[in-house]
Coordinates of C-alpha atoms in Angstrom, one line a residue:
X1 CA 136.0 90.1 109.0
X2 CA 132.9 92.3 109.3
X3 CA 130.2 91.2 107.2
X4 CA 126.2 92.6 106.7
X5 CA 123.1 91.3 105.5
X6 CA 120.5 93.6 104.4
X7 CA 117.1 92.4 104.0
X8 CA 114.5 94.2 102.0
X9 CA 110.5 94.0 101.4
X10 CA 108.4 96.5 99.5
X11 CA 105.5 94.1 99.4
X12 CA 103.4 95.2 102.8
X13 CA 99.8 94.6 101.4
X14 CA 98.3 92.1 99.0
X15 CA 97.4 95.2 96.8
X16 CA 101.2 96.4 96.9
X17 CA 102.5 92.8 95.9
X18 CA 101.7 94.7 92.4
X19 CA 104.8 96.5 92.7
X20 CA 106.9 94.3 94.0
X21 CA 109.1 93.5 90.9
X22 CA 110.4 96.8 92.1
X23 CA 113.6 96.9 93.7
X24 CA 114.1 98.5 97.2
X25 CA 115.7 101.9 96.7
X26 CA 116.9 102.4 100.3
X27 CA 118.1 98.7 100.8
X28 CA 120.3 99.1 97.7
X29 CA 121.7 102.5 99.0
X30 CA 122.0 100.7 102.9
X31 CA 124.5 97.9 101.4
X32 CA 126.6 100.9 99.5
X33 CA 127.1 101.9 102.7
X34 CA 128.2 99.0 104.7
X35 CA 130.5 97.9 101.3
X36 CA 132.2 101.7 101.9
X37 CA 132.5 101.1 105.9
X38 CA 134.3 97.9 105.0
X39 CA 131.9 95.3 105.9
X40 CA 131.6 92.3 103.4
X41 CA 127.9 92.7 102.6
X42 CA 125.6 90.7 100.5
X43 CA 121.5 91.6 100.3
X44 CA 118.1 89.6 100.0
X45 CA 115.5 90.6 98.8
X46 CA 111.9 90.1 99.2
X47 CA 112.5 88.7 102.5
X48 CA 108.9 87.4 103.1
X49 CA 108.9 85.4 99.6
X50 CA 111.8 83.4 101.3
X51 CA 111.0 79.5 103.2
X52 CA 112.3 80.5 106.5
X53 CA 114.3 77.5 106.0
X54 CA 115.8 79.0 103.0
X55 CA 116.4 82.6 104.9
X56 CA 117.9 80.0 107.6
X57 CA 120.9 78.7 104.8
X58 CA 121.5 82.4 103.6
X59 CA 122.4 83.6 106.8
X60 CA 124.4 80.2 107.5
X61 CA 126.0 80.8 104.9
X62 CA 126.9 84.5 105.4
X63 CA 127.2 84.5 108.7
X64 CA 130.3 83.2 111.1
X65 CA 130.4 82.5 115.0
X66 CA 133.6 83.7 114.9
X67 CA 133.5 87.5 113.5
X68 CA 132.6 89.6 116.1
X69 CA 130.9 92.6 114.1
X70 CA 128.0 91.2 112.2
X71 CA 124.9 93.0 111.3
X72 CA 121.7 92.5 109.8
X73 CA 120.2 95.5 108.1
X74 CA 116.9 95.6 107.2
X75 CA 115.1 97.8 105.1
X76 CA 110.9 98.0 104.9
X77 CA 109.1 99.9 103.1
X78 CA 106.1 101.8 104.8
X79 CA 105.2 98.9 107.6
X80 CA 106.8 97.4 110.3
X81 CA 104.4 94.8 110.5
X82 CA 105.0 92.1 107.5
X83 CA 108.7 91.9 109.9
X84 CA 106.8 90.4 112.6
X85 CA 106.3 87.4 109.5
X86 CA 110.3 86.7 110.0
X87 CA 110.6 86.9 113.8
X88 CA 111.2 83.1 114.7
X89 CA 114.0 83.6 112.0
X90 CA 115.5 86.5 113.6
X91 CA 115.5 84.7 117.1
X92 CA 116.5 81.8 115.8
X93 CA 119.8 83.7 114.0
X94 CA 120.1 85.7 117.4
X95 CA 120.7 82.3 119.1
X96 CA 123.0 81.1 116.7
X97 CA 125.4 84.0 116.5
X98 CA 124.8 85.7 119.5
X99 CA 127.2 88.6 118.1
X100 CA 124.6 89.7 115.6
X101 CA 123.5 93.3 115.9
X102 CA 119.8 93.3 114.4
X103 CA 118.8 97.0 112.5
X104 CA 115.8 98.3 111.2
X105 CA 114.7 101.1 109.4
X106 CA 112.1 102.6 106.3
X107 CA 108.8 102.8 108.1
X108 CA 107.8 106.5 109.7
X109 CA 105.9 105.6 113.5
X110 CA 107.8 103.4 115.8
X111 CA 106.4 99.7 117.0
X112 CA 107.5 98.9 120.2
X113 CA 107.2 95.4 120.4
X114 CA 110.0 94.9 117.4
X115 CA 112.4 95.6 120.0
X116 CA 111.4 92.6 121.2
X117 CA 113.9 90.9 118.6
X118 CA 116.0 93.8 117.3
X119 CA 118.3 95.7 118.6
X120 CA 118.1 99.3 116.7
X121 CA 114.9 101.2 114.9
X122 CA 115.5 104.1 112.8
X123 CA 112.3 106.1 111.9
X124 CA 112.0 107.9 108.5
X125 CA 114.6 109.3 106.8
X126 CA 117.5 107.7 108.2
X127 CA 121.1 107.6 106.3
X128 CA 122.7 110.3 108.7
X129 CA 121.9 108.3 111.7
X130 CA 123.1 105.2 110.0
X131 CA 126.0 106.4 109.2
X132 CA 126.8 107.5 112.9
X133 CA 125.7 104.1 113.8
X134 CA 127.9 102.2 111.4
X135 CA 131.0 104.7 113.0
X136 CA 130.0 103.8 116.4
X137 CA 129.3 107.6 117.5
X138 CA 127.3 109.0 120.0
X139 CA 123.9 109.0 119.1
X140 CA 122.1 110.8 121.4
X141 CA 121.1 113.7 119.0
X142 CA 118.5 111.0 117.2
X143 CA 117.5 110.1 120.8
X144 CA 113.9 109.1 121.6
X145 CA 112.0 108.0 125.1
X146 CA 113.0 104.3 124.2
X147 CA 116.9 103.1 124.1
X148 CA 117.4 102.0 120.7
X149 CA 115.1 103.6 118.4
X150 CA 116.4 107.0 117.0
X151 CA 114.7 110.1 115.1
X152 CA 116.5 112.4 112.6
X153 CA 114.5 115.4 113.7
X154 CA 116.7 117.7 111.3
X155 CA 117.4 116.0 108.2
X156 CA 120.5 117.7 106.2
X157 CA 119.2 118.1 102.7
X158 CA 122.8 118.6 101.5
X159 CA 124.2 115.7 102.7
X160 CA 121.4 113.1 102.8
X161 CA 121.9 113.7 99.2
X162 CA 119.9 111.6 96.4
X163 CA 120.1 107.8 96.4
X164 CA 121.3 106.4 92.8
X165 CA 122.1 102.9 92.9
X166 CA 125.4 101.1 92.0
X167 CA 124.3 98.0 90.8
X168 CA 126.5 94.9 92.1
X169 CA 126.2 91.1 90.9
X170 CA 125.4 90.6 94.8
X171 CA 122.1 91.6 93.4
X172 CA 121.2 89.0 90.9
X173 CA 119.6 91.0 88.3
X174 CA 118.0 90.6 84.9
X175 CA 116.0 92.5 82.6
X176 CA 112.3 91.5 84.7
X177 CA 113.7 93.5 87.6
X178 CA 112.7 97.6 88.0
X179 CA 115.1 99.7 89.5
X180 CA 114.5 103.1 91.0
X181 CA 116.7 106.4 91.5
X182 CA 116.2 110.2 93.0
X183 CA 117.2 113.1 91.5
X184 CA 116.6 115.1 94.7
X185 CA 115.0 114.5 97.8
X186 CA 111.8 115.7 99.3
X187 CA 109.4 118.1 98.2
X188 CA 109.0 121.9 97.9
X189 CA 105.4 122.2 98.3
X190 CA 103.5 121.1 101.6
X191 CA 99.9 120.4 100.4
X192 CA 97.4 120.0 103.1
X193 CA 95.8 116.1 102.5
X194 CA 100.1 115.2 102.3
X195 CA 102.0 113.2 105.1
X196 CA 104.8 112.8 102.7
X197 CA 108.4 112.9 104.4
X198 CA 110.3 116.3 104.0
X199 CA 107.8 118.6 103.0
X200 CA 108.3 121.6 102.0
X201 CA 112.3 121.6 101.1
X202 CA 114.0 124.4 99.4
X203 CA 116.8 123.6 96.8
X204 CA 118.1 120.2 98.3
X205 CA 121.4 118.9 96.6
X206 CA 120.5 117.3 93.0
X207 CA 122.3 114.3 91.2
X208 CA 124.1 115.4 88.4
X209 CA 123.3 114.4 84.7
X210 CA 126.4 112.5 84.4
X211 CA 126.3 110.0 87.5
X212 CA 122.4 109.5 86.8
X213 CA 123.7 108.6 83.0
X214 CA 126.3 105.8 84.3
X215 CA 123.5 104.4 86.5
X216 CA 121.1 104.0 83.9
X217 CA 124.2 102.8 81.2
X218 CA 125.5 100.3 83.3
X219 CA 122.3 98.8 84.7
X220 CA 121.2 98.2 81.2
X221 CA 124.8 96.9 80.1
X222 CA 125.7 94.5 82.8
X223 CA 122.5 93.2 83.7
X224 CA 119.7 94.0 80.6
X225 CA 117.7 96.4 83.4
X226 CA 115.8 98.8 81.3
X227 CA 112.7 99.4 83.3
X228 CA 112.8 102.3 86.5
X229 CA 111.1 104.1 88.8
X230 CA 111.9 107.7 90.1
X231 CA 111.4 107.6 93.6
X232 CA 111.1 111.5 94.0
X233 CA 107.6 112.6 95.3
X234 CA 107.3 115.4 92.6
X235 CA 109.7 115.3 89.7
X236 CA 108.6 118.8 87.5
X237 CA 108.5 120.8 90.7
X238 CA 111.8 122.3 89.4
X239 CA 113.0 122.0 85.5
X240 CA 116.6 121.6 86.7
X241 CA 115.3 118.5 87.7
X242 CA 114.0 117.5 84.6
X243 CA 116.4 119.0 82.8
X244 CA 119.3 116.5 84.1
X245 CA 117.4 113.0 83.8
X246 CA 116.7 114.6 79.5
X247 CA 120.3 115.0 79.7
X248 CA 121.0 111.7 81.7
X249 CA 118.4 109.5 78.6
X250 CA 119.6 111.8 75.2
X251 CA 123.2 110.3 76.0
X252 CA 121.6 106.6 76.6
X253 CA 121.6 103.7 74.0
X254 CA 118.9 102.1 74.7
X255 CA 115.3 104.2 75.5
X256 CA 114.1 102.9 79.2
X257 CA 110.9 102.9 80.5
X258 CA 110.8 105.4 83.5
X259 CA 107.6 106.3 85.5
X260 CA 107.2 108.9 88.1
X261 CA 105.4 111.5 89.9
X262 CA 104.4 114.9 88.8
X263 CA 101.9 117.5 89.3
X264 CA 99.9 118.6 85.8
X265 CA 99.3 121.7 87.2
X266 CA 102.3 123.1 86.8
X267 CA 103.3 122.6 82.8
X268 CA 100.8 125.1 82.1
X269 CA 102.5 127.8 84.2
X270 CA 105.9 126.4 82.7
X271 CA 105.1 125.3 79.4
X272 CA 109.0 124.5 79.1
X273 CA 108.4 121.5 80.9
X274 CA 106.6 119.9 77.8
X275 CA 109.6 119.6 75.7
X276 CA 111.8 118.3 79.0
X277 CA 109.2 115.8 79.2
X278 CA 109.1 114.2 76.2
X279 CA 112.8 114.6 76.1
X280 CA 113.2 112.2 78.9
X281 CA 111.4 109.1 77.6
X282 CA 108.5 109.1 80.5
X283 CA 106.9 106.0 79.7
X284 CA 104.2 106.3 82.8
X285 CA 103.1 109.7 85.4
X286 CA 100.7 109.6 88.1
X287 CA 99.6 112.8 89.0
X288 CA 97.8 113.6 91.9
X289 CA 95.4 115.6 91.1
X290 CA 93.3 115.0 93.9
X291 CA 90.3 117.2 93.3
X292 CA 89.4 119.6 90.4
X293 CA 87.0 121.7 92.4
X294 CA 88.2 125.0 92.8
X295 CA 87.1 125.5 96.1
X296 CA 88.2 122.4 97.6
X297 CA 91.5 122.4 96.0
X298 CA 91.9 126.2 97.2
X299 CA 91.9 124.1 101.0
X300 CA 94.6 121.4 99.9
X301 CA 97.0 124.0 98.2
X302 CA 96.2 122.8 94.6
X303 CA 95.4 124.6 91.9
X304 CA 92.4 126.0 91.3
X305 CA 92.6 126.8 87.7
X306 CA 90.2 123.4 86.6
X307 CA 90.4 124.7 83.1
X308 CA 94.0 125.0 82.8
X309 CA 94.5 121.3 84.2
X310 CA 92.3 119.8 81.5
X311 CA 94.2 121.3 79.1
X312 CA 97.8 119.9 80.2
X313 CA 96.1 116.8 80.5
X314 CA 95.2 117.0 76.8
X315 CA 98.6 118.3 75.4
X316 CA 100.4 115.9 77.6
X317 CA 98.4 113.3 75.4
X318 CA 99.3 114.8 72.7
X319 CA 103.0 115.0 73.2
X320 CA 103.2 111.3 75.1
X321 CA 100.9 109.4 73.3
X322 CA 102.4 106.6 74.3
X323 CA 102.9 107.7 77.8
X324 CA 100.7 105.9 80.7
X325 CA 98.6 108.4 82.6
X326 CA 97.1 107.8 85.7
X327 CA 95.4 110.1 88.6
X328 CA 93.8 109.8 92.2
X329 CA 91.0 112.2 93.1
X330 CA 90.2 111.9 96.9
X331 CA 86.7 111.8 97.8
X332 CA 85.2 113.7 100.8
X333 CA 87.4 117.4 100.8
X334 CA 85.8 120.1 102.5
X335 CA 83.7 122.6 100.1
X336 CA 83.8 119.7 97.2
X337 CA 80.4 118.2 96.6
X338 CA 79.0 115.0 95.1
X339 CA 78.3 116.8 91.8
X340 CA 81.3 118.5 91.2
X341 CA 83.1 114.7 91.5
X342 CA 81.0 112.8 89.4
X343 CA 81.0 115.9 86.5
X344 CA 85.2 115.5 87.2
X345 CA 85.1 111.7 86.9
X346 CA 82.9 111.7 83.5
X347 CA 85.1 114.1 82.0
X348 CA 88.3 112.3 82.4
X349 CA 86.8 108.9 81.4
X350 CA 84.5 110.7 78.2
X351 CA 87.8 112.7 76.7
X352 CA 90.1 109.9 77.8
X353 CA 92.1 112.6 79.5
X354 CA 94.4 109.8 81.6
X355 CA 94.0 106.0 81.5
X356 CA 93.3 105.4 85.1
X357 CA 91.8 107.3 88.1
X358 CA 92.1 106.0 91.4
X359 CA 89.2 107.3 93.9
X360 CA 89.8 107.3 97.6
X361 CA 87.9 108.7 100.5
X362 CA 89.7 110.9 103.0
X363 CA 91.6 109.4 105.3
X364 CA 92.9 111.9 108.6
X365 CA 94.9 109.3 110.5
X366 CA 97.1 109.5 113.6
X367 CA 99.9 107.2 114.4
X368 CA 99.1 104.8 117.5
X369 CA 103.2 105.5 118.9
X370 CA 104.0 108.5 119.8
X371 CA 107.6 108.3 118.4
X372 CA 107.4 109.1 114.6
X373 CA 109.0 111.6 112.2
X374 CA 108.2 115.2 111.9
X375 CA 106.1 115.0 108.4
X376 CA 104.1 112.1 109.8
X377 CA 101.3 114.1 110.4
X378 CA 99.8 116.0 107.6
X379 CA 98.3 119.4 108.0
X380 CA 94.9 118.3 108.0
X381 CA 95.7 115.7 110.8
X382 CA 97.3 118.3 112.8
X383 CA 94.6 120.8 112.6
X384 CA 90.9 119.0 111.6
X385 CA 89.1 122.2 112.5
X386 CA 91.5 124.9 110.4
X387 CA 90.1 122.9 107.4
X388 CA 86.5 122.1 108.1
X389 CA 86.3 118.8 110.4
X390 CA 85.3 117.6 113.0
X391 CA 87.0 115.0 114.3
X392 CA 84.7 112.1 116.7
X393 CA 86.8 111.4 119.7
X394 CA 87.8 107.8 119.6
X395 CA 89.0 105.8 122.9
X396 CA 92.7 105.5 123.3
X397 CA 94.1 102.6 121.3
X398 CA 97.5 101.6 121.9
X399 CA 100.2 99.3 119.9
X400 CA 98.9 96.4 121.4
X401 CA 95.8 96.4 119.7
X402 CA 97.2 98.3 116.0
X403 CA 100.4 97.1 116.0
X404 CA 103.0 99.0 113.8
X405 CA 100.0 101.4 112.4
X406 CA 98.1 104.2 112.8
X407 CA 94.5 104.4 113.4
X408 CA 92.0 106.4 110.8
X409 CA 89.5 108.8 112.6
X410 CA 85.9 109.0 112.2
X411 CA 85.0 112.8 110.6
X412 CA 82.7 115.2 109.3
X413 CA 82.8 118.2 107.2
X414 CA 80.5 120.8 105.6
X415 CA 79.1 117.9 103.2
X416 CA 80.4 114.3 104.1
X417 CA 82.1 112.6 106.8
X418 CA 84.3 109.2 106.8
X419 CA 81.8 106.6 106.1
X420 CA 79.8 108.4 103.0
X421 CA 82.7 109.4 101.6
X422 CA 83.9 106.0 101.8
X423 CA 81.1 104.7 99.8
X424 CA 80.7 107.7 97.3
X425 CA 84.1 106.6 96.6
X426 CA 83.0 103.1 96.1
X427 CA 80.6 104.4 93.6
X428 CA 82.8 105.7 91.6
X429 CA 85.2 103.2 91.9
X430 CA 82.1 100.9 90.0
X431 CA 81.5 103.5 87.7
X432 CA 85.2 103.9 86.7
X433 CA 85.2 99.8 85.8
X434 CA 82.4 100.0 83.6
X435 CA 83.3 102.5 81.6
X436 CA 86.6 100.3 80.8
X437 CA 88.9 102.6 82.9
X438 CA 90.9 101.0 85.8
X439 CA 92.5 102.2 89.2
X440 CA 95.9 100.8 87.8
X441 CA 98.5 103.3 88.5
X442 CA 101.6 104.1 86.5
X443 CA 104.0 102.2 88.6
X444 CA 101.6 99.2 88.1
X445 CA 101.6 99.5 84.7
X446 CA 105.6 99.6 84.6
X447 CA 105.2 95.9 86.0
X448 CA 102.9 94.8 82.8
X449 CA 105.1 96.2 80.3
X450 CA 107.9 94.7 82.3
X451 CA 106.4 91.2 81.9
X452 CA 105.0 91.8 78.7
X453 CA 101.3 91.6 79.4
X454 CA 100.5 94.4 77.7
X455 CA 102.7 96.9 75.0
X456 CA 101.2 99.7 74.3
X457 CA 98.5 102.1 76.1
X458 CA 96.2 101.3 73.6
X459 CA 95.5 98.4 76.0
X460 CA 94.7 100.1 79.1
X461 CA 91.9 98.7 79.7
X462 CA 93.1 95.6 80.0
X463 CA 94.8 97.1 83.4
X464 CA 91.9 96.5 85.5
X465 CA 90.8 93.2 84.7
X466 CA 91.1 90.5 87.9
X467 CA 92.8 87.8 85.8
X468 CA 95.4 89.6 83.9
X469 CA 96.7 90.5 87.3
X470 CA 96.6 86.7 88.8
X471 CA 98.6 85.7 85.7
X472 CA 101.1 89.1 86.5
X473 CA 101.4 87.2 90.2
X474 CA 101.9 83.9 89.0
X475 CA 105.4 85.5 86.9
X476 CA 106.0 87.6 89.8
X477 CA 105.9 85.0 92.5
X478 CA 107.7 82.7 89.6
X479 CA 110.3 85.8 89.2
X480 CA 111.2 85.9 92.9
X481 CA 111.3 82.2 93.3
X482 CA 114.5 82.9 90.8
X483 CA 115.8 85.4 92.7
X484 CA 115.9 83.1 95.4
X485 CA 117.2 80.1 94.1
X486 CA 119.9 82.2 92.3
X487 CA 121.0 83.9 95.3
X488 CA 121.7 80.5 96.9
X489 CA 123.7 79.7 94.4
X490 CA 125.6 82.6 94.8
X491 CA 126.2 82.8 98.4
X492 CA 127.0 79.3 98.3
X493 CA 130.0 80.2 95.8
X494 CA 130.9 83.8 97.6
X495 CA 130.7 83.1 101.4

C-alpha cells in the first residue's frame, strides 16, 4: 500500500502563533493530491505543538516497514527554519523505515543544510512540480545547482489553478478551527515595496461560484467550521472575483466570518465593488495602504489620490459597520516625510477611519541562498538606486550564519535610512497604543471572534491589550493539544 503523511506549521514566529488556529491551505491541497495519486494519506497539523514522542506514535502508527512507497510531505509556511525543531524526529523515522522519501515545500529561498535530513525541497509555488514528483517524471525542468531542490521558474496560471479545500474527517475539525480558500491565484499588480509570489498575473483561472459554495456548505455542515480566510493577496482587484464568493455566501445557510485582503483604492474607481462587498459577508479587510503621501506612493505604484482613499475608508464604514478594518503604513519610503506620517496616522486614529494600523519600517532584504523563486525579490530590492537608496555594502553572509533567511540591508534615502525609520516607526507604534488603537490585524481578529473574546468591533480596542492575547494562547495552545490528542485517537482506529 502507498501511504503519506503530510505535516503542516503556519506558526514560524511567536508573533504569528496569533494565527495559528488557521488551517494550512497548501497542506490541505498537498494531501488531496496524494488521496487522488492513490496513496493512503492522513495529515498533522501543527507539527511543532506535537511531543516528539507523540509525532514518534503517529508515524508508527502510519507508517509500515513493509510498503515500499512511503512519503512524508511537509508543508511550511514562509520559514524553513522552525523544521530544524523536528529533525531528530525525521532521523529517527529515516532510521526506522529506511523506505521513507522525506519532502518539503512552502518557504520561497532554499536552506541547504535541510538536505541534511530530507530528501526533496520545492521552492515557492510548487503543485506542478509535485505533481511530476508524485508521477515519478523527469524533473529536470525545476532543476537547480543542488540535486534535490527544484524551482518552478514558469508557473502555469491555468493549471496551478485555485486551492479550495475538501474537507476530510482525517482532519479532525470543529467549529474553533479557520479554514482558508483562493478564488484565483497571484496578483495583477506588481507594486514596488511587494515580494509577493506571482506578481503581476493577467486573468489566471478563477474558482467557480458553485464549487466555492459546496466548500463553504459542507465545511459548516459536517464539521460546524464557519470562520475562513481568503488566501488571495488582493481579492477586489477584479469584481469577477468578488462577484463569485457574493454568489458562493447569498446561496449559504449560515453567514461566515471571512477576512481578506484588498486594496481601498480601488472601490472609488469601481464604486460597484461596494455592493459586492457587503454582499459577501466580509467580516474583517486588511488593506495595505502603505503610505498616503502622494509622492511616495507615486514610487510604490499606489495611488496617489489621498483624498479619494479617505473617503472609501469612510463609506466602507458605513456599509460594513460591523466589518473589522485594519491597515499597515510602512515607514521610511522615499519622498515621504515625518510630517506627512504622523498628519496620516492622526487622521485614521481621530475619524476612526479603520480599527488598527500596523507601522513598519522599510525593510529591502536579500535572500542569503541563491536558489529562490522569481518574485522573491521585490523591485525595490532589485534596484535600490531606481527608487532613491542607497544601499551600505554588508560582508558576505552565508547560510551558515542566517540559516533558512534572508538578511535586511542597512539604507538611506532622500530623508531616512534603516535605523531612524525603525524608530520613527516605533514612535508611532507608542502613539497608536495610546490612543486605544492596536496593530491587530484582521486575520488576528478572526481568531478572537473565533474564541469568543470579543463580538463585535465595538471592542477593538481591546485587540491590543497584552493579556487578552495570553488568555487567546492559553485556548489556542489548549485547542491544539485537542487536535492532537484527537488525532491519536484516530490514527490508532484508521491505521
Amino acid at each position: 500500500m502507498k501511504k503519506c503523511i503530510v505535516l503542516s506549521e503556519n506558526s514560524y514566529t511567536e508573533l504569528s502563533s496569533r494565527v495559528s488556529l488557521f488551517r494550512n491551505v497548501g497542506a490541505m491541497e498537498v494531501a488531496r493530491r496524494f488521496r487522488n495519486h492513490g496513496y493512503h494519506t492522513t495529515q498533522l497539523e501543527w507539527f511543532n505543538s506535537w511531543e516528539h514522542d507523540d509525532l514518534l506514535k503517529a508515524f508508527s502508527l502510519w507508517l509500515s516497514d513493509q510498503d515500499t512507497q512511503q512519503v512524508i510531505a511537509i508543508s511550511i509556511t514562509f520559514s524553513l527554519n522552525i523544521l530544524f525543531n523536528i529533525r531528530p524526529v525525521l532521523e529517527q523515522v529515516k532510521k526506522t523505515y529506511p523506505h521513507v522519501k522525506i519532502i518539503v515545500g512552502g518557504n520561497r529561498a532554499n536552506e541547504p543544510k535541510i538536505l541534511e535530513f530530507v530528501d526533496d525541497v520545492f521552492i515557492g509555488r510548487s503543485m506542478e512540480i509535485l505533481e511530476d514528483w508524485i508521477r515519478d517524471q523527469d524533473m529536470h525542468r525545476f532543476a537547480t545547482k543542488y540535486p534535490g531542490v527544484y524551482v518552478n521558474r514558469d508557473v502555469d496560471v491555468k493549471t496551478d489553478i485555485p486551492v479550495i479545500p475538501e474537507p476530510v474527517d482525517d482532519d479532525i475539525l470543529n467549529s474553533s478551527d479557520i479554514l482558508g480558500f483562493e478564488i484565483g491565484i497571484g496578483c495583477k499588480f506588481d507594486c514596488t515595496f511587494c515580494s509577493f509570489d506571482l506578481r503581476g498575473i493577467k486573468n489566471p483561472t478563477l474558482v467557480e461560484a458553485e464549487r466555492l459554495r459546496n466548500f463553504l456548505q459542507t465545511a459548516y455542515d459536517k464539521y460546524g467550521v464557519f470562520n475562513f480566510y481568503i488566501a488571495d493577496d488582493t481579492v477586489n482587484e477584479q469584481d469577477t472575483k468578488l462577484e463569485i464568493l457574493a454568489s458562493a455566501v447569498e446561496q449559504l445557510t449560515y453567514k461566515p466570518n471571512i477576512v481578506c485582503y484588498m486594496r481601498v483604492d480601488l472601490l472609488e474607481a469601481r464604486p460597484q465593488q461596494y455592493d459586492l462587498i457587503r454582499r459577501c459577508n466580509i467580516t474583517g479587510i486588511n488593506f495595505g495602504i502603505e503610505t498616503l503621501n502622494p509622492h511616495a506612493a507615486k514610487l510604490i505604484k499606489k495611488s496617489t489620490r489621498t483624498e479619494l482613499i479617505y473617503k472609501a475608508l469612510r463609506q466602507l464604514r458605513t456599509i460594513l459597520p460591523d466589518a473589522y478594518l485594519a491597515t499597515g503604513l510602512i515607514v521610511g519610503l522615499t519622498k515621504d516625510n515625518k510630517n506627512s506620517i504622523w498628519n496620516s496616522v492622526k487622521k485614521l486614529t481621530s475619524e476612526t477611519l479603520v480599527h488598527s494600523i500596523s507601522p513598519y519600517s522599510l525593510a529591502i532584504t536579500l535572500p542569503v541562498d541563491e536558489v529562490f523563486d522569481d518574485n522573491y525579490l521585490s523591485s525595490i530590492a532589485q534596484h535600490p538606486e531606481k527608487y532613491g537608496y542607497t544601499i551600505t555594502p554588508i560582508e558576505h553572509i552565508s547560510s551558515e550564519d542566517r540559516p533558512g533567511g534572508s538578511v535586511a540591508m542597512k539604507w538611506k534615502n532622500d530623508w531616512s535610512d534603516s535605523d531612524s525609520a525603525e524608530q520613527l516607526a516605533l514612535a508611532v507604534l507608542h502613539y497608536i497604543k495610546q490612543v486605544n488603537f492596536s496593530t491587530v490585524d484582521a486575520f488576528e481578529w478572526l481568531v478572537l471572534l473565533t474564541l469568543g473574546i470579543v463580538k463585535t468591533t465595538e471592542e477593538h480596542g481591546v485587540a491590543g491589550i497584552d493579556r487578552v492575547w495570553s488568555v487567546t494562547h492559553n485556548k489556542i495552545k489548549r485547542h491544539k493539544q485537542t487536535y492532537i490528542s484527537n488525532k491519536l485517537k484516530y490514527l490508532e482506529e484508521h491505521k
